[in-house]
Amino acid sequence: MPVTLEELGWDASRPLPADGTVARIVAEHRGAYHAAGVGGVAWAEATGRAFLAATRDKRELPTVGDWVVLDRWTEALGGTGAAVIREILPRASLLVRRAAGEASLPQPLAANVDIGLVMTSANGDLSPARLDRYLTLLADSQIPAAIVLSKIDLVGEPGPVVELLATLAPNVPILPFSTVSGAGLAELRALVPPRRTAVLLGSSGVGKSSLLNALVATAGLPTRPIDDNDRGRHTTTRREMFVADDGSLWIDTPGMRELARWARDDKPDEDEEDAFDDIAAIAAKCRFRDCNHDGEPGCAVTEAVAAGELEAIRLVSFHKLGQEHQVAVADQKTARRIAETRQAKAKRYAPRPGKPDDER
Ligand code: GDP
Ligand code: ZN
């Protein structure tokens, strides 16, 4: 359990405000926060004015990692109500995503982050587009990035994946590790010194919770001491900060689910479309334009699987990705475009019987 602001990452040379209590936001719930400061962790709430301002700009509300000035801290620590967040102190960095139709409203994901760790698993399908998106997100927020390659115990030799990652992201450090074998964990810890804040980015299932569990095996979690049965931490918590055994600070983010809208609106995801262009090409023949290829009548994709023309595993990974993104990766428009390109290509290259070669 941290007891000083320095243990929560506060720079000791930074002057404290004359009045009010400084604390760090360590968890974000629906409309309320956990703040950690001298004395412990307590509920904190933004003012009505901040909520109002946030309708114009979401950065007006605190996010996990923020340093805030609070009123009523002692009372909140004592369990009588929530502390009031009077002010958000200037942010050293702010990780944001830009959501659909709200191009002018960047949505904060984490504040005062020193390094962003993009996690991808050694045994999973590597999506260059997704990797690029996370790295772009960090670069846009001017946060240094590293790639952490999880579950290397599941592959014989991580070398080839590391090499592939190195070609995809030439200037980003890559760190292979496994929470099962323990390989690479020491190096990973060394990436985030004590009192520095890291944010973990990666699709769900990639191993973020397992890593956090390994890092905080014995240390207190700042968000745990609060008795919040009735507020259902697990159902409402969106982001949390953890203090690792070695004193480094870690912010977990939800997986692609939350980032999906940002990703989709930013630009069409060429790489991922290409990754499923086999499905997209077939999907152009589905009866319904918005077919999910999930049991709809007249679905050409499921028919192709049944006919043995498309491997079932392709459709499974398509659905998996689709769920994560909450978007149909190869939507019908794209599918049609790809199908048309394919047909055009096929026309161009297919030998046409009865015509001399040079007329092709
Ligand atoms: P998260 O969704 O990113 O938090 O992923 P989890 O930490 O929940 O991990 C997803 C699955 O991968 C779980 O079944 C874990 O047991 C497994 N897993 C996580 N890390 C490793 C690892 O290093 N090696 C192996 N073999 N499995 C892992
Ligand atoms: Zn279909």
PDB file of C-alpha atoms in Angstrom, residues 86-199:
ATOM      1  CA  ARG A  86     -11.520  20.559  -7.434  1.00  0.00           C
ATOM      2  CA  GLU A  87      -8.813  20.633 -10.055  1.00  0.00           C
ATOM      3  CA  ILE A  88      -6.835  18.432 -12.424  1.00  0.00           C
ATOM      4  CA  LEU A  89      -3.153  19.307 -12.253  1.00  0.00           C
ATOM      5  CA  PRO A  90      -1.353  19.875 -15.568  1.00  0.00           C
ATOM      6  CA  ARG A  91      -0.703  16.553 -17.296  1.00  0.00           C
ATOM      7  CA  ALA A  92       2.796  15.486 -18.300  1.00  0.00           C
ATOM      8  CA  SER A  93       1.214  13.244 -20.904  1.00  0.00           C
ATOM      9  CA  LEU A  94      -2.274  12.220 -21.897  1.00  0.00           C
ATOM     10  CA  LEU A  95      -3.148   9.125 -23.859  1.00  0.00           C
ATOM     11  CA  VAL A  96      -6.295   9.804 -25.862  1.00  0.00           C
ATOM     12  CA  ARG A  97      -8.392   8.147 -28.440  1.00  0.00           C
ATOM     13  CA  ARG A  98     -10.569  10.002 -30.865  1.00  0.00           C
ATOM     14  CA  ALA A  99     -14.052   8.634 -31.115  1.00  0.00           C
ATOM     15  CA  ALA A 100     -16.588   8.507 -33.885  1.00  0.00           C
ATOM     16  CA  GLY A 101     -18.327  11.692 -34.871  1.00  0.00           C
ATOM     17  CA  GLU A 102     -16.599  13.382 -32.012  1.00  0.00           C
ATOM     18  CA  ALA A 103     -13.440  14.202 -33.892  1.00  0.00           C
ATOM     19  CA  SER A 104     -12.968  17.283 -31.756  1.00  0.00           C
ATOM     20  CA  LEU A 105     -13.529  15.350 -28.542  1.00  0.00           C
ATOM     21  CA  PRO A 106     -10.515  13.236 -27.777  1.00  0.00           C
ATOM     22  CA  GLN A 107     -11.324  10.777 -25.034  1.00  0.00           C
ATOM     23  CA  PRO A 108      -8.675  10.384 -22.323  1.00  0.00           C
ATOM     24  CA  LEU A 109      -7.478   6.851 -21.643  1.00  0.00           C
ATOM     25  CA  ALA A 110      -4.652   7.489 -19.170  1.00  0.00           C
ATOM     26  CA  ALA A 111      -2.728  10.463 -17.860  1.00  0.00           C
ATOM     27  CA  ASN A 112       0.859  11.059 -16.779  1.00  0.00           C
ATOM     28  CA  VAL A 113       2.138   7.941 -18.484  1.00  0.00           C
ATOM     29  CA  ASP A 114       5.892   7.453 -18.927  1.00  0.00           C
ATOM     30  CA  ILE A 115       5.826   4.459 -21.231  1.00  0.00           C
ATOM     31  CA  GLY A 116       3.269   2.520 -23.246  1.00  0.00           C
ATOM     32  CA  LEU A 117       3.639  -1.225 -23.566  1.00  0.00           C
ATOM     33  CA  VAL A 118       1.882  -2.720 -26.549  1.00  0.00           C
ATOM     34  CA  MET A 119       1.248  -6.384 -25.880  1.00  0.00           C
ATOM     35  CA  THR A 120       0.903  -9.002 -28.558  1.00  0.00           C
ATOM     36  CA  SER A 121       1.083 -12.751 -28.004  1.00  0.00           C
ATOM     37  CA  ALA A 122       3.626 -15.066 -29.588  1.00  0.00           C
ATOM     38  CA  ASN A 123       1.027 -17.705 -30.420  1.00  0.00           C
ATOM     39  CA  GLY A 124      -1.738 -15.460 -31.705  1.00  0.00           C
ATOM     40  CA  ASP A 125      -2.454 -13.977 -35.078  1.00  0.00           C
ATOM     41  CA  LEU A 126      -0.315 -10.905 -35.304  1.00  0.00           C
ATOM     42  CA  SER A 127      -2.235  -8.009 -36.761  1.00  0.00           C
ATOM     43  CA  PRO A 128       0.156  -5.438 -38.193  1.00  0.00           C
ATOM     44  CA  ALA A 129      -2.709  -2.952 -38.454  1.00  0.00           C
ATOM     45  CA  ARG A 130      -3.608  -3.253 -34.806  1.00  0.00           C
ATOM     46  CA  LEU A 131       0.012  -3.005 -33.751  1.00  0.00           C
ATOM     47  CA  ASP A 132       0.411   0.085 -35.855  1.00  0.00           C
ATOM     48  CA  ARG A 133      -2.730   1.585 -34.378  1.00  0.00           C
ATOM     49  CA  TYR A 134      -1.524   1.205 -30.812  1.00  0.00           C
ATOM     50  CA  LEU A 135       1.894   2.569 -31.694  1.00  0.00           C
ATOM     51  CA  THR A 136       0.298   5.511 -33.488  1.00  0.00           C
ATOM     52  CA  LEU A 137      -1.902   6.157 -30.481  1.00  0.00           C
ATOM     53  CA  LEU A 138       1.182   6.361 -28.275  1.00  0.00           C
ATOM     54  CA  ALA A 139       3.191   8.391 -30.769  1.00  0.00           C
ATOM     55  CA  ASP A 140       0.341  10.890 -31.139  1.00  0.00           C
ATOM     56  CA  SER A 141       0.358  11.316 -27.383  1.00  0.00           C
ATOM     57  CA  GLN A 142       4.181  11.545 -27.375  1.00  0.00           C
ATOM     58  CA  ILE A 143       4.524   8.585 -25.054  1.00  0.00           C
ATOM     59  CA  PRO A 144       7.555   6.294 -25.562  1.00  0.00           C
ATOM     60  CA  ALA A 145       6.540   2.806 -26.668  1.00  0.00           C
ATOM     61  CA  ALA A 146       7.806  -0.739 -26.328  1.00  0.00           C
ATOM     62  CA  ILE A 147       6.361  -3.957 -27.705  1.00  0.00           C
ATOM     63  CA  VAL A 148       6.025  -6.814 -25.234  1.00  0.00           C
ATOM     64  CA  LEU A 149       5.619 -10.231 -26.793  1.00  0.00           C
ATOM     65  CA  SER A 150       3.687 -12.485 -24.414  1.00  0.00           C
ATOM     66  CA  LYS A 151       3.294 -16.273 -24.060  1.00  0.00           C
ATOM     67  CA  ILE A 152       6.653 -17.177 -25.580  1.00  0.00           C
ATOM     68  CA  ASP A 153       6.488 -20.460 -23.645  1.00  0.00           C
ATOM     69  CA  LEU A 154       3.940 -21.515 -26.251  1.00  0.00           C
ATOM     70  CA  VAL A 155       6.311 -21.212 -29.174  1.00  0.00           C
ATOM     71  CA  GLY A 156       9.581 -23.087 -29.516  1.00  0.00           C
ATOM     72  CA  GLU A 157      11.596 -20.132 -30.617  1.00  0.00           C
ATOM     73  CA  PRO A 158      10.337 -16.533 -30.423  1.00  0.00           C
ATOM     74  CA  GLY A 159      13.122 -15.317 -32.750  1.00  0.00           C
ATOM     75  CA  PRO A 160      11.095 -15.244 -35.973  1.00  0.00           C
ATOM     76  CA  VAL A 161       8.184 -13.355 -34.371  1.00  0.00           C
ATOM     77  CA  VAL A 162      10.598 -10.872 -32.825  1.00  0.00           C
ATOM     78  CA  GLU A 163      12.202 -10.370 -36.236  1.00  0.00           C
ATOM     79  CA  LEU A 164       8.821  -9.832 -37.834  1.00  0.00           C
ATOM     80  CA  LEU A 165       7.897  -7.300 -35.161  1.00  0.00           C
ATOM     81  CA  ALA A 166      11.232  -5.564 -35.692  1.00  0.00           C
ATOM     82  CA  THR A 167      10.475  -5.105 -39.378  1.00  0.00           C
ATOM     83  CA  LEU A 168       6.977  -3.830 -38.587  1.00  0.00           C
ATOM     84  CA  ALA A 169       8.159  -1.419 -35.912  1.00  0.00           C
ATOM     85  CA  PRO A 170      11.839  -0.744 -36.595  1.00  0.00           C
ATOM     86  CA  ASN A 171      12.506   1.764 -33.828  1.00  0.00           C
ATOM     87  CA  VAL A 172      10.539   0.240 -31.000  1.00  0.00           C
ATOM     88  CA  PRO A 173      12.167  -1.981 -28.367  1.00  0.00           C
ATOM     89  CA  ILE A 174      10.755  -5.513 -28.372  1.00  0.00           C
ATOM     90  CA  LEU A 175      10.665  -7.640 -25.280  1.00  0.00           C
ATOM     91  CA  PRO A 176       9.624 -11.303 -25.359  1.00  0.00           C
ATOM     92  CA  PHE A 177       8.380 -12.758 -22.089  1.00  0.00           C
ATOM     93  CA  SER A 178       6.212 -15.398 -20.469  1.00  0.00           C
ATOM     94  CA  THR A 179       4.347 -15.208 -17.202  1.00  0.00           C
ATOM     95  CA  VAL A 180       4.248 -19.013 -17.191  1.00  0.00           C
ATOM     96  CA  SER A 181       7.989 -19.711 -17.537  1.00  0.00           C
ATOM     97  CA  GLY A 182       9.059 -16.366 -16.094  1.00  0.00           C
ATOM     98  CA  ALA A 183      11.338 -15.745 -19.074  1.00  0.00           C
ATOM     99  CA  GLY A 184      11.882 -12.070 -19.828  1.00  0.00           C
ATOM    100  CA  LEU A 185      10.015 -10.863 -16.740  1.00  0.00           C
ATOM    101  CA  ALA A 186      13.105  -9.292 -15.193  1.00  0.00           C
ATOM    102  CA  GLU A 187      13.813  -7.406 -18.426  1.00  0.00           C
ATOM    103  CA  LEU A 188      10.198  -6.311 -18.608  1.00  0.00           C
ATOM    104  CA  ARG A 189      10.300  -5.012 -15.048  1.00  0.00           C
ATOM    105  CA  ALA A 190      13.481  -3.106 -15.900  1.00  0.00           C
ATOM    106  CA  LEU A 191      11.558  -1.235 -18.611  1.00  0.00           C
ATOM    107  CA  VAL A 192       9.484   0.471 -15.949  1.00  0.00           C
ATOM    108  CA  PRO A 193      11.555   1.777 -13.032  1.00  0.00           C
ATOM    109  CA  PRO A 194       9.979   2.300  -9.604  1.00  0.00           C
ATOM    110  CA  ARG A 195       7.606   5.278  -9.465  1.00  0.00           C
ATOM    111  CA  ARG A 196       7.288   5.401 -13.224  1.00  0.00           C
ATOM    112  CA  THR A 197       3.925   4.800 -14.854  1.00  0.00           C
ATOM    113  CA  ALA A 198       3.327   2.337 -17.660  1.00  0.00           C
ATOM    114  CA  VAL A 199       0.155   1.790 -19.613  1.00  0.00           C
TER     115      VAL A 199
END
